[in-house]
C-alpha positions as a LaTeX table, in Angstrom:
\begin{tabular}{lrrr}
\hline
Residue & $x$ (\AA) & $y$ (\AA) & $z$ (\AA) \\
\hline
Met1 & $-17.66$ & 5.93 & 40.64 \\
Lys2 & $-15.15$ & 4.29 & 37.86 \\
Ser3 & $-17.92$ & 4.40 & 35.52 \\
Leu4 & $-18.88$ & 8.01 & 36.49 \\
Gly5 & $-15.35$ & 9.00 & 35.58 \\
Phe6 & $-15.21$ & 6.91 & 32.40 \\
Ile7 & $-18.52$ & 8.70 & 31.47 \\
Leu8 & $-16.89$ & 12.37 & 32.25 \\
Gly9 & $-13.90$ & 11.91 & 30.73 \\
Leu10 & $-15.87$ & 10.64 & 27.39 \\
Gly11 & $-18.21$ & 13.94 & 27.18 \\
Leu12 & $-14.90$ & 15.96 & 28.00 \\
Leu13 & $-13.20$ & 14.62 & 25.30 \\
Ile14 & $-16.06$ & 14.56 & 22.94 \\
Ala15 & $-16.61$ & 18.62 & 23.84 \\
Leu16 & $-12.99$ & 19.04 & 22.80 \\
Ser17 & $-14.03$ & 17.87 & 19.41 \\
Leu18 & $-11.50$ & 14.85 & 19.07 \\
Pro19 & $-12.07$ & 11.82 & 17.15 \\
Val20 & $-14.51$ & 9.17 & 18.81 \\
Ala21 & $-11.91$ & 6.44 & 17.77 \\
Ala22 & $-9.12$ & 8.26 & 19.41 \\
Ile23 & $-11.36$ & 9.04 & 22.28 \\
Leu24 & $-12.77$ & 5.55 & 23.07 \\
Gly25 & $-8.69$ & 4.37 & 22.30 \\
Asp26 & $-7.40$ & 6.78 & 24.77 \\
Leu27 & $-10.07$ & 6.05 & 27.72 \\
Ala28 & $-9.44$ & 2.50 & 27.08 \\
Ile29 & $-5.86$ & 2.76 & 27.93 \\
Val30 & $-6.63$ & 4.79 & 30.98 \\
Met31 & $-9.35$ & 2.40 & 32.44 \\
Asp32 & $-6.95$ & $-0.58$ & 31.69 \\
Ala33 & $-4.44$ & 1.26 & 33.73 \\
Leu34 & $-6.90$ & 2.15 & 36.62 \\
Trp35 & $-8.94$ & $-1.11$ & 36.64 \\
Asn36 & $-6.04$ & $-3.96$ & 35.43 \\
Gly37 & $-3.34$ & $-2.41$ & 36.50 \\
Gly38 & $-1.94$ & $-1.97$ & 32.87 \\
Arg39 & $-2.65$ & $-5.76$ & 32.06 \\
Leu40 & $-4.02$ & $-4.82$ & 28.49 \\
Gln41 & $-0.86$ & $-2.69$ & 27.72 \\
Arg42 & 1.62 & $-5.39$ & 28.63 \\
Thr43 & $-0.24$ & $-7.81$ & 26.25 \\
Phe44 & $-0.95$ & $-5.42$ & 23.75 \\
Gly45 & 2.78 & $-4.38$ & 23.20 \\
Gly46 & 3.88 & $-8.14$ & 23.29 \\
Phe47 & 1.21 & $-8.77$ & 20.05 \\
Leu48 & 2.48 & $-5.79$ & 18.44 \\
Trp49 & 6.07 & $-6.81$ & 18.49 \\
Glu50 & 5.69 & $-10.47$ & 17.65 \\
Lys51 & 3.65 & $-9.28$ & 14.46 \\
Ser52 & 5.86 & $-6.59$ & 13.63 \\
Ser53 & 8.93 & $-8.47$ & 13.74 \\
Gln54 & 7.80 & $-11.29$ & 10.82 \\
Tyr55 & 9.57 & $-11.30$ & 7.57 \\
Leu56 & 6.42 & $-10.65$ & 5.56 \\
Leu57 & 6.22 & $-7.01$ & 7.18 \\
Leu58 & 10.01 & $-6.39$ & 6.15 \\
Ser59 & 9.93 & $-7.84$ & 2.86 \\
Ile60 & 7.06 & $-5.55$ & 1.55 \\
Pro61 & 8.55 & $-2.08$ & 2.10 \\
Leu62 & 12.03 & $-3.69$ & 0.61 \\
Phe63 & 10.18 & $-4.34$ & $-2.27$ \\
Val64 & 8.58 & $-1.11$ & $-2.90$ \\
Leu65 & 12.25 & 0.38 & $-2.15$ \\
Leu66 & 13.51 & $-1.76$ & $-5.17$ \\
Gly67 & 10.74 & $-0.35$ & $-7.46$ \\
Glu68 & 11.22 & 2.90 & $-6.39$ \\
Ile69 & 15.41 & 2.46 & $-6.89$ \\
Asn70 & 14.37 & 1.11 & $-10.70$ \\
Leu71 & 11.95 & 3.68 & $-11.04$ \\
Arg72 & 14.52 & 6.36 & $-10.29$ \\
Ser73 & 17.54 & 5.23 & $-12.05$ \\
Gly74 & 15.28 & 5.13 & $-15.06$ \\
Ile75 & 15.41 & 1.26 & $-15.64$ \\
Ala76 & 12.04 & 0.97 & $-15.52$ \\
Ala77 & 11.16 & 3.42 & $-18.10$ \\
Arg78 & 13.66 & 2.09 & $-20.69$ \\
Met79 & 12.35 & $-1.51$ & $-20.07$ \\
Tyr80 & 8.60 & 0.19 & $-20.28$ \\
Gly81 & 9.38 & 1.85 & $-23.75$ \\
Ala82 & 10.94 & $-1.43$ & $-25.12$ \\
Val83 & 8.10 & $-3.49$ & $-24.48$ \\
Ala84 & 5.87 & $-0.26$ & $-25.58$ \\
Lys85 & 7.88 & $-0.48$ & $-28.97$ \\
Trp86 & 7.65 & $-4.71$ & $-29.21$ \\
Ile87 & 3.87 & $-4.94$ & $-28.73$ \\
Ser88 & 2.84 & $-1.36$ & $-30.27$ \\
Trp89 & 1.32 & $-3.12$ & $-33.48$ \\
Leu90 & $-1.19$ & $-4.59$ & $-31.55$ \\
Pro91 & $-4.77$ & $-2.91$ & $-31.12$ \\
Gly92 & $-4.54$ & $-1.57$ & $-27.65$ \\
Gly93 & $-0.77$ & $-1.86$ & $-27.57$ \\
Leu94 & 0.10 & 0.26 & $-24.86$ \\
Met95 & $-2.44$ & $-1.87$ & $-22.74$ \\
His96 & $-0.62$ & $-4.82$ & $-23.68$ \\
Ala97 & 2.92 & $-3.13$ & $-22.75$ \\
Asn98 & 1.71 & $-2.73$ & $-19.20$ \\
Ile99 & 1.06 & $-6.48$ & $-19.16$ \\
Gly100 & 4.31 & $-7.44$ & $-20.88$ \\
Ala101 & 6.19 & $-4.86$ & $-18.37$ \\
Ser102 & 4.78 & $-5.97$ & $-15.28$ \\
Ala103 & 5.49 & $-9.69$ & $-16.14$ \\
Ile104 & 9.21 & $-8.44$ & $-16.92$ \\
Phe105 & 9.24 & $-6.29$ & $-13.68$ \\
Ala106 & 7.23 & $-8.85$ & $-11.56$ \\
Ala107 & 10.16 & $-11.48$ & $-12.68$ \\
Thr108 & 13.03 & $-9.46$ & $-11.49$ \\
Ser109 & 11.28 & $-7.88$ & $-8.04$ \\
Gly110 & 9.12 & $-10.62$ & $-7.00$ \\
Ser111 & 6.31 & $-8.72$ & $-5.97$ \\
Ser112 & 3.22 & $-7.52$ & $-7.18$ \\
Val113 & 3.02 & $-4.43$ & $-5.21$ \\
Ala114 & 6.10 & $-3.07$ & $-6.43$ \\
Thr115 & 5.30 & $-4.01$ & $-9.73$ \\
Ser116 & 1.98 & $-2.21$ & $-9.99$ \\
Ala117 & 3.36 & 0.60 & $-8.01$ \\
Thr118 & 6.54 & 0.97 & $-10.26$ \\
Ile119 & 4.76 & 0.23 & $-13.79$ \\
Gly120 & 1.73 & 2.50 & $-12.63$ \\
Thr121 & 4.01 & 5.40 & $-12.09$ \\
Val122 & 5.66 & 4.62 & $-15.40$ \\
Ala123 & 2.69 & 4.31 & $-17.62$ \\
Tyr124 & 0.28 & 7.03 & $-16.10$ \\
Pro125 & 1.72 & 9.80 & $-18.35$ \\
Glu126 & 1.13 & 7.40 & $-21.74$ \\
Ile127 & $-2.87$ & 7.73 & $-20.86$ \\
Ala128 & $-3.35$ & 11.38 & $-21.81$ \\
Arg129 & $-0.77$ & 11.22 & $-24.46$ \\
Asn130 & $-1.98$ & 8.47 & $-26.09$ \\
Gly131 & $-5.86$ & 9.24 & $-25.69$ \\
Tyr132 & $-6.96$ & 5.77 & $-23.76$ \\
Asp133 & $-9.81$ & 5.40 & $-21.58$ \\
Glu134 & $-8.51$ & 5.97 & $-17.97$ \\
Ala135 & $-10.07$ & 3.21 & $-16.31$ \\
Leu136 & $-9.69$ & 0.55 & $-19.13$ \\
Phe137 & $-5.71$ & 1.54 & $-18.78$ \\
Leu138 & $-5.62$ & 1.59 & $-15.01$ \\
Gly139 & $-7.33$ & $-1.81$ & $-14.95$ \\
Ser140 & $-4.70$ & $-3.14$ & $-17.18$ \\
Ile141 & $-1.92$ & $-1.92$ & $-14.60$ \\
Ala142 & $-3.72$ & $-3.48$ & $-11.92$ \\
Ala143 & $-4.05$ & $-6.74$ & $-13.67$ \\
Gly144 & $-0.49$ & $-6.70$ & $-14.99$ \\
Gly145 & 0.86 & $-6.58$ & $-11.21$ \\
Thr146 & $-1.53$ & $-9.65$ & $-10.04$ \\
Leu147 & $-0.81$ & $-11.48$ & $-13.49$ \\
Gly148 & 2.53 & $-10.49$ & $-13.44$ \\
Ile149 & 3.87 & $-12.39$ & $-10.59$ \\
Leu150 & 2.12 & $-15.55$ & $-11.73$ \\
\hline
\end{tabular}
């Protein structure tokens, strides 16, 4: 009888044009409550709390916040401009400036994610302004974020 309820519930929710992943998740919660007394929900809640209270998950948004503060205050743009002027004599100087600015910013923020996000936001308008190939330019930003933390 419970299997029939599962199949009918599945058919009803599919008929409502809901996403299949949401349907299966909702039905799993309901069936767990009916068959196991909600044991899976209690276990899953403890698992989520354990994983979400780790330091690493707290630090990543704070690093991105630091990058956003530096971006909005103009520090990142001034730093990028200084590195770009310093390295502009090299061929492809702006792409070298991406690497240099990423190294400096990663040294101050300590996060490759925040570095890529901030330098990418500052450097992206320079693509069209200076006529660089977008894929190559964005590749140097991605590489700079990864190399900067080293």
